[in-house]
Amino acid sequence: MVTPNSKSYFRSVEQSHRKYNAALRRARGRQTAMNIYWRHKREHEALLRRHLKEEMTELNQIKKKFK
């Protein structure tokens, strides 16, 4: 199910990947590329955590309707 929150999440992930790919193209060395990757990974994990938290909130609201 695609909700407004998931659309926002996908938009954020797409933006993050665009920024990551642009930074990788500019990287001049192996260590720089690895640092870019680790920064991107942290950002991606934070986006996913936030998205899953929002989905759990929505799920709990739906569950309350059935009580």
Tab-separated table of N, CA and C in Angstrom:
chain	number	residue	atom	x	y	z
A	1	MET	N	0.845	-1.173	0.000
A	1	MET	CA	0.000	0.000	0.000
A	1	MET	C	0.896	1.243	0.000
A	2	VAL	N	0.606	2.149	-0.902
A	2	VAL	CA	1.387	3.384	-1.006
A	2	VAL	C	0.614	4.496	-0.306
A	3	THR	N	1.188	4.982	0.770
A	3	THR	CA	0.575	6.062	1.537
A	3	THR	C	1.380	7.334	1.315
A	4	PRO	N	0.846	8.467	1.733
A	4	PRO	CA	1.630	9.706	1.599
A	4	PRO	C	2.993	9.612	2.282
A	5	ASN	N	3.053	8.905	3.413
A	5	ASN	CA	4.338	8.746	4.108
A	5	ASN	C	5.323	7.941	3.276
A	6	SER	N	4.825	6.886	2.611
A	6	SER	CA	5.743	6.068	1.813
A	6	SER	C	6.206	6.827	0.575
A	7	LYS	N	5.339	7.676	0.012
A	7	LYS	CA	5.762	8.497	-1.125
A	7	LYS	C	6.884	9.430	-0.696
A	8	SER	N	6.734	10.012	0.476
A	8	SER	CA	7.765	10.898	1.010
A	8	SER	C	9.053	10.118	1.252
A	9	TYR	N	8.923	8.907	1.756
A	9	TYR	CA	10.097	8.062	2.008
A	9	TYR	C	10.824	7.755	0.702
A	10	PHE	N	10.066	7.348	-0.315
A	10	PHE	CA	10.690	7.004	-1.595
A	10	PHE	C	11.356	8.219	-2.225
A	11	ARG	N	10.731	9.379	-2.076
A	11	ARG	CA	11.321	10.618	-2.588
A	11	ARG	C	12.637	10.913	-1.865
A	12	SER	N	12.647	10.726	-0.563
A	12	SER	CA	13.857	10.968	0.236
A	12	SER	C	14.968	9.998	-0.142
A	13	VAL	N	14.613	8.733	-0.341
A	13	VAL	CA	15.609	7.728	-0.720
A	13	VAL	C	16.173	8.051	-2.098
A	14	GLU	N	15.301	8.426	-3.019
A	14	GLU	CA	15.758	8.780	-4.367
A	14	GLU	C	16.723	9.965	-4.317
A	15	GLN	N	16.384	10.962	-3.527
A	15	GLN	CA	17.250	12.135	-3.382
A	15	GLN	C	18.590	11.735	-2.760
A	16	SER	N	18.549	10.869	-1.768
A	16	SER	CA	19.767	10.405	-1.112
A	16	SER	C	20.665	9.660	-2.099
A	17	HIS	N	20.070	8.814	-2.933
A	17	HIS	CA	20.849	8.054	-3.906
A	17	HIS	C	21.444	8.960	-4.984
A	18	ARG	N	20.698	9.982	-5.393
A	18	ARG	CA	21.236	10.927	-6.375
A	18	ARG	C	22.463	11.637	-5.813
A	19	LYS	N	22.342	12.075	-4.550
A	19	LYS	CA	23.452	12.759	-3.888
A	19	LYS	C	24.651	11.812	-3.733
A	20	TYR	N	24.388	10.564	-3.373
A	20	TYR	CA	25.433	9.554	-3.198
A	20	TYR	C	26.163	9.297	-4.516
A	21	ASN	N	25.405	9.089	-5.591
A	21	ASN	CA	26.027	8.810	-6.891
A	21	ASN	C	26.848	9.995	-7.388
A	22	ALA	N	26.355	11.204	-7.172
A	22	ALA	CA	27.103	12.393	-7.586
A	22	ALA	C	28.411	12.497	-6.799
A	23	ALA	N	28.345	12.225	-5.504
A	23	ALA	CA	29.549	12.295	-4.670
A	23	ALA	C	30.554	11.214	-5.072
A	24	LEU	N	30.061	10.021	-5.409
A	24	LEU	CA	30.966	8.945	-5.832
A	24	LEU	C	31.696	9.305	-7.124
A	25	ARG	N	30.999	9.958	-8.036
A	25	ARG	CA	31.645	10.364	-9.290
A	25	ARG	C	32.763	11.371	-9.034
A	26	ARG	N	32.611	12.189	-7.997
A	26	ARG	CA	33.623	13.197	-7.674
A	26	ARG	C	34.765	12.644	-6.821
A	27	ALA	N	34.582	11.447	-6.265
A	27	ALA	CA	35.591	10.872	-5.362
A	27	ALA	C	36.916	10.688	-6.092
A	28	ARG	N	37.988	11.035	-5.404
A	28	ARG	CA	39.326	10.965	-6.012
A	28	ARG	C	40.168	9.808	-5.473
A	29	GLY	N	39.637	9.103	-4.487
A	29	GLY	CA	40.438	8.019	-3.921
A	29	GLY	C	39.568	6.960	-3.273
A	30	ARG	N	40.190	5.844	-2.939
A	30	ARG	CA	39.478	4.720	-2.341
A	30	ARG	C	38.873	5.095	-0.987
A	31	GLN	N	39.662	5.746	-0.145
A	31	GLN	CA	39.174	6.096	1.191
A	31	GLN	C	38.040	7.110	1.113
A	32	THR	N	38.138	8.036	0.194
A	32	THR	CA	37.062	9.017	0.007
A	32	THR	C	35.778	8.309	-0.398
A	33	ALA	N	35.897	7.349	-1.318
A	33	ALA	CA	34.724	6.589	-1.762
A	33	ALA	C	34.114	5.811	-0.597
A	34	MET	N	34.953	5.209	0.234
A	34	MET	CA	34.438	4.458	1.379
A	34	MET	C	33.738	5.380	2.376
A	35	ASN	N	34.309	6.562	2.617
A	35	ASN	CA	33.680	7.520	3.530
A	35	ASN	C	32.326	7.966	2.999
A	36	ILE	N	32.238	8.164	1.693
A	36	ILE	CA	30.955	8.532	1.068
A	36	ILE	C	29.943	7.412	1.274
A	37	TYR	N	30.381	6.169	1.088
A	37	TYR	CA	29.490	5.026	1.275
A	37	TYR	C	28.972	4.959	2.709
A	38	TRP	N	29.870	5.083	3.696
A	38	TRP	CA	29.450	4.970	5.098
A	38	TRP	C	28.486	6.089	5.472
A	39	ARG	N	28.737	7.298	4.971
A	39	ARG	CA	27.832	8.420	5.230
A	39	ARG	C	26.457	8.131	4.619
A	40	HIS	N	26.457	7.616	3.394
A	40	HIS	CA	25.204	7.287	2.710
A	40	HIS	C	24.458	6.182	3.462
A	41	LYS	N	25.190	5.189	3.929
A	41	LYS	CA	24.566	4.080	4.654
A	41	LYS	C	23.880	4.579	5.924
A	42	ARG	N	24.569	5.449	6.684
A	42	ARG	CA	23.969	6.012	7.914
A	42	ARG	C	22.695	6.787	7.586
A	43	GLU	N	22.764	7.593	6.527
A	43	GLU	CA	21.598	8.384	6.134
A	43	GLU	C	20.446	7.468	5.722
A	44	HIS	N	20.758	6.432	4.958
A	44	HIS	CA	19.736	5.509	4.476
A	44	HIS	C	19.083	4.768	5.642
A	45	GLU	N	19.885	4.326	6.598
A	45	GLU	CA	19.346	3.625	7.764
A	45	GLU	C	18.446	4.539	8.589
A	46	ALA	N	18.814	5.801	8.704
A	46	ALA	CA	17.989	6.758	9.454
A	46	ALA	C	16.654	6.971	8.749
A	47	LEU	N	16.687	7.082	7.424
A	47	LEU	CA	15.447	7.242	6.659
A	47	LEU	C	14.544	6.026	6.847
A	48	LEU	N	15.131	4.838	6.794
A	48	LEU	CA	14.347	3.614	6.946
A	48	LEU	C	13.749	3.522	8.349
A	49	ARG	N	14.552	3.832	9.378
A	49	ARG	CA	14.037	3.809	10.757
A	49	ARG	C	12.843	4.748	10.904
A	50	ARG	N	12.980	5.966	10.373
A	50	ARG	CA	11.905	6.950	10.460
A	50	ARG	C	10.657	6.449	9.725
A	51	HIS	N	10.856	5.869	8.544
A	51	HIS	CA	9.742	5.367	7.746
A	51	HIS	C	9.015	4.234	8.471
A	52	LEU	N	9.774	3.291	9.028
A	52	LEU	CA	9.152	2.168	9.723
A	52	LEU	C	8.420	2.631	10.980
A	53	LYS	N	8.944	3.630	11.648
A	53	LYS	CA	8.272	4.176	12.830
A	53	LYS	C	6.933	4.795	12.432
A	54	GLU	N	6.915	5.531	11.313
A	54	GLU	CA	5.670	6.133	10.832
A	54	GLU	C	4.661	5.055	10.443
A	55	GLU	N	5.133	3.982	9.799
A	55	GLU	CA	4.234	2.895	9.420
A	55	GLU	C	3.660	2.203	10.648
A	56	MET	N	4.468	2.017	11.679
A	56	MET	CA	3.984	1.376	12.898
A	56	MET	C	2.924	2.247	13.564
A	57	THR	N	3.109	3.557	13.535
A	57	THR	CA	2.121	4.479	14.091
A	57	THR	C	0.800	4.346	13.342
A	58	GLU	N	0.867	4.293	12.012
A	58	GLU	CA	-0.346	4.120	11.206
A	58	GLU	C	-1.027	2.795	11.526
A	59	LEU	N	-0.228	1.737	11.657
A	59	LEU	CA	-0.768	0.418	11.961
A	59	LEU	C	-1.466	0.421	13.320
A	60	ASN	N	-0.862	1.050	14.313
A	60	ASN	CA	-1.474	1.108	15.644
A	60	ASN	C	-2.786	1.871	15.618
A	61	GLN	N	-2.877	2.917	14.811
A	61	GLN	CA	-4.133	3.659	14.690
A	61	GLN	C	-5.217	2.781	14.075
A	62	ILE	N	-4.851	1.983	13.091
A	62	ILE	CA	-5.814	1.083	12.456
A	62	ILE	C	-6.247	-0.002	13.441
A	63	LYS	N	-5.297	-0.532	14.207
A	63	LYS	CA	-5.621	-1.570	15.186
A	63	LYS	C	-6.589	-1.052	16.242
A	64	LYS	N	-6.450	0.222	16.636
A	64	LYS	CA	-7.339	0.800	17.651
A	64	LYS	C	-8.779	0.824	17.171
A	65	LYS	N	-8.986	0.949	15.870
A	65	LYS	CA	-10.343	0.976	15.323
A	65	LYS	C	-11.049	-0.360	15.519
A	66	PHE	N	-10.294	-1.450	15.588
A	66	PHE	CA	-10.877	-2.778	15.705
A	66	PHE	C	-11.164	-3.175	17.145
A	67	LYS	N	-10.689	-2.394	18.111
A	67	LYS	CA	-10.927	-2.732	19.521
A	67	LYS	C	-12.311	-2.350	19.942
